[in-house]
Coordinates of C-alpha atoms and ligand atoms in Angstrom, one line a residue:
M1 CA 5.3 10.1 10.6
K2 CA 6.2 11.1 7.0
I3 CA 7.1 7.9 5.2
A4 CA 8.8 7.5 1.8
I5 CA 7.6 4.4 -0.1
G6 CA 8.8 2.7 -3.3
S7 CA 8.8 -0.5 -5.2
D8 CA 9.7 -2.0 -8.6
H9 CA 6.9 -3.5 -10.8
V10 CA 6.8 -6.7 -8.7
G11 CA 6.7 -4.9 -5.4
L12 CA 3.8 -2.9 -6.8
E13 CA 1.6 -6.0 -6.1
L14 CA 1.8 -5.2 -2.4
K15 CA 2.5 -1.5 -2.3
P16 CA -1.1 -0.2 -2.5
V17 CA -2.1 -2.3 0.4
I18 CA 0.7 -1.0 2.5
V19 CA 0.1 2.6 1.5
E20 CA -3.6 2.3 2.6
Y21 CA -2.5 0.6 5.8
L22 CA 0.0 3.4 6.6
K23 CA -2.7 6.0 6.0
E24 CA -5.1 4.2 8.2
L25 CA -2.5 4.3 11.0
G26 CA -2.4 8.1 10.5
H27 CA 0.9 8.4 8.6
E28 CA 1.7 10.7 5.7
V29 CA 3.0 8.7 2.7
E30 CA 4.8 9.7 -0.5
D31 CA 5.1 7.1 -3.2
F32 CA 8.4 7.4 -5.2
G33 CA 7.2 4.8 -7.9
A34 CA 7.0 2.6 -9.7
Y35 CA 3.5 3.6 -10.7
S36 CA 2.8 0.9 -13.3
K37 CA 3.3 -2.9 -13.7
E38 CA 5.6 -2.2 -16.7
R39 CA 8.9 -3.9 -16.1
T40 CA 11.5 -1.7 -14.5
D41 CA 14.6 -1.9 -12.2
Y42 CA 14.6 -2.0 -8.4
P43 CA 17.8 0.0 -8.0
I44 CA 16.0 3.2 -9.2
Y45 CA 13.4 3.1 -6.4
G46 CA 15.8 1.9 -3.7
E47 CA 18.0 4.9 -4.4
K48 CA 15.1 7.4 -4.7
V49 CA 13.6 6.3 -1.3
A50 CA 17.0 6.2 0.4
K51 CA 18.0 9.6 -0.8
A52 CA 14.6 11.1 0.3
V53 CA 15.2 9.6 3.8
I54 CA 18.9 10.8 4.0
E55 CA 17.9 14.3 2.8
G56 CA 15.8 14.5 6.0
N57 CA 12.4 15.1 4.4
Y58 CA 11.0 11.7 5.7
D59 CA 11.2 9.9 9.0
C60 CA 11.8 6.6 7.3
G61 CA 11.2 4.5 4.2
I62 CA 9.5 1.3 3.1
V63 CA 10.5 -0.5 -0.1
M64 CA 9.3 -3.6 -1.9
C65 CA 10.4 -5.8 -4.8
G66 CA 9.9 -9.5 -5.5
T67 CA 12.1 -10.6 -2.6
G68 CA 13.0 -7.3 -0.9
V69 CA 16.6 -8.2 -1.5
G70 CA 17.5 -6.2 -4.5
I71 CA 15.8 -3.0 -3.4
S72 CA 17.3 -3.2 0.1
I73 CA 20.8 -3.7 -1.3
A74 CA 20.2 -0.6 -3.5
A75 CA 19.0 1.4 -0.5
N76 CA 22.0 0.3 1.6
K77 CA 24.4 1.8 -1.0
I78 CA 23.4 5.3 0.2
K79 CA 25.6 6.4 3.1
G80 CA 23.6 6.6 6.3
I81 CA 21.0 4.2 5.2
R82 CA 20.4 1.0 7.3
A83 CA 17.9 -1.0 5.4
V84 CA 16.6 -4.3 6.6
V85 CA 14.7 -7.0 4.5
C86 CA 12.3 -8.9 6.8
S87 CA 9.9 -11.7 6.3
E88 CA 8.8 -11.8 10.0
P89 CA 8.1 -9.2 12.7
Y90 CA 10.7 -10.2 15.2
S91 CA 13.7 -9.2 13.0
A92 CA 11.8 -6.0 12.0
K93 CA 11.4 -5.0 15.7
L94 CA 14.9 -5.9 16.7
S95 CA 16.4 -4.2 13.6
K96 CA 15.0 -0.9 14.9
E97 CA 15.8 -1.5 18.6
H98 CA 19.4 -2.6 18.0
N99 CA 20.4 -1.4 14.5
N100 CA 18.2 1.7 14.2
T101 CA 17.2 0.8 10.7
N102 CA 15.7 3.6 8.7
I103 CA 14.3 1.6 5.8
L104 CA 12.2 -1.5 5.9
A105 CA 12.1 -3.8 2.9
F106 CA 10.1 -6.9 2.1
G107 CA 9.2 -9.1 -0.9
S108 CA 5.8 -9.3 -2.5
R109 CA 6.6 -12.8 -3.7
V110 CA 7.7 -13.9 -0.2
I111 CA 5.0 -12.7 2.2
G112 CA 1.3 -12.0 2.1
S113 CA -0.4 -8.7 2.8
E114 CA -1.4 -9.4 6.4
L115 CA 2.1 -10.5 7.4
A116 CA 3.5 -7.5 5.7
K117 CA 1.2 -5.2 7.7
M118 CA 2.2 -6.9 10.9
I119 CA 5.9 -6.4 10.0
V120 CA 5.3 -2.7 9.2
K121 CA 3.5 -2.1 12.5
E122 CA 6.2 -3.8 14.6
W123 CA 8.9 -1.9 12.8
L124 CA 7.2 1.5 13.1
E125 CA 6.3 1.1 16.8
A126 CA 9.8 -0.1 17.8
E127 CA 12.3 2.4 19.1
F128 CA 16.1 2.5 19.0
E129 CA 17.5 1.5 22.4
G130 CA 20.7 3.4 22.0
G131 CA 23.2 2.5 24.8
R132 CA 25.6 -0.2 23.8
H133 CA 24.0 -0.3 20.3
A134 CA 24.7 3.3 19.5
N135 CA 28.5 2.8 19.1
R136 CA 27.9 -0.1 16.7
V137 CA 25.5 1.9 14.6
N138 CA 28.1 4.7 14.5
M139 CA 30.6 2.2 13.3
L140 CA 28.3 1.2 10.5
D141 CA 27.8 4.8 9.5
N142 CA 31.5 5.4 9.5
M143 CA 32.3 2.6 7.1
Ligands
LIG201 C1 12.3 -8.7 -10.6 O1 12.1 -9.8 -11.4 C2 13.0 -9.2 -9.3 O2 14.3 -9.6 -9.6 C3 13.0 -8.1 -8.3 O3 11.7 -7.7 -8.0 C4 13.6 -8.4 -6.9 O4 13.1 -9.6 -6.4 C5 15.1 -8.4 -6.9 O5 15.7 -8.5 -5.8

């Protein structure tokens, strides 16, 4: 898959680990910043990754900030984005199967790198089930 990735300065703590992990799994990754630990603002990177996904150049996006909350809210402002912030793999998997999420977010101050990798793997391997969920996802997209 082609995956767009982004973080603020706090999410940058975890981002290199996730980039390496994605490459190990055989994915192509583009990092939309931040590129240094200098203080910055999570909306910038949530928006960049969300727009990259919506424009169709990437299969999905993964974003990080301190909690994953701010950057997921930013991404969800872009029409067509369904971003989920997860601290455990069950919600990550179900968010794809039922909600067809296209961006995964998590917090570098909330979870460690091994749990983050597990969440990423579950999310990437899960598939949207369609059926009764499709109409609900369409309702979300039409809001
Ligand atoms: C930055 O201090 C912090 O607020 C940010 O990384 C994130 O946690 C916001 O939701």
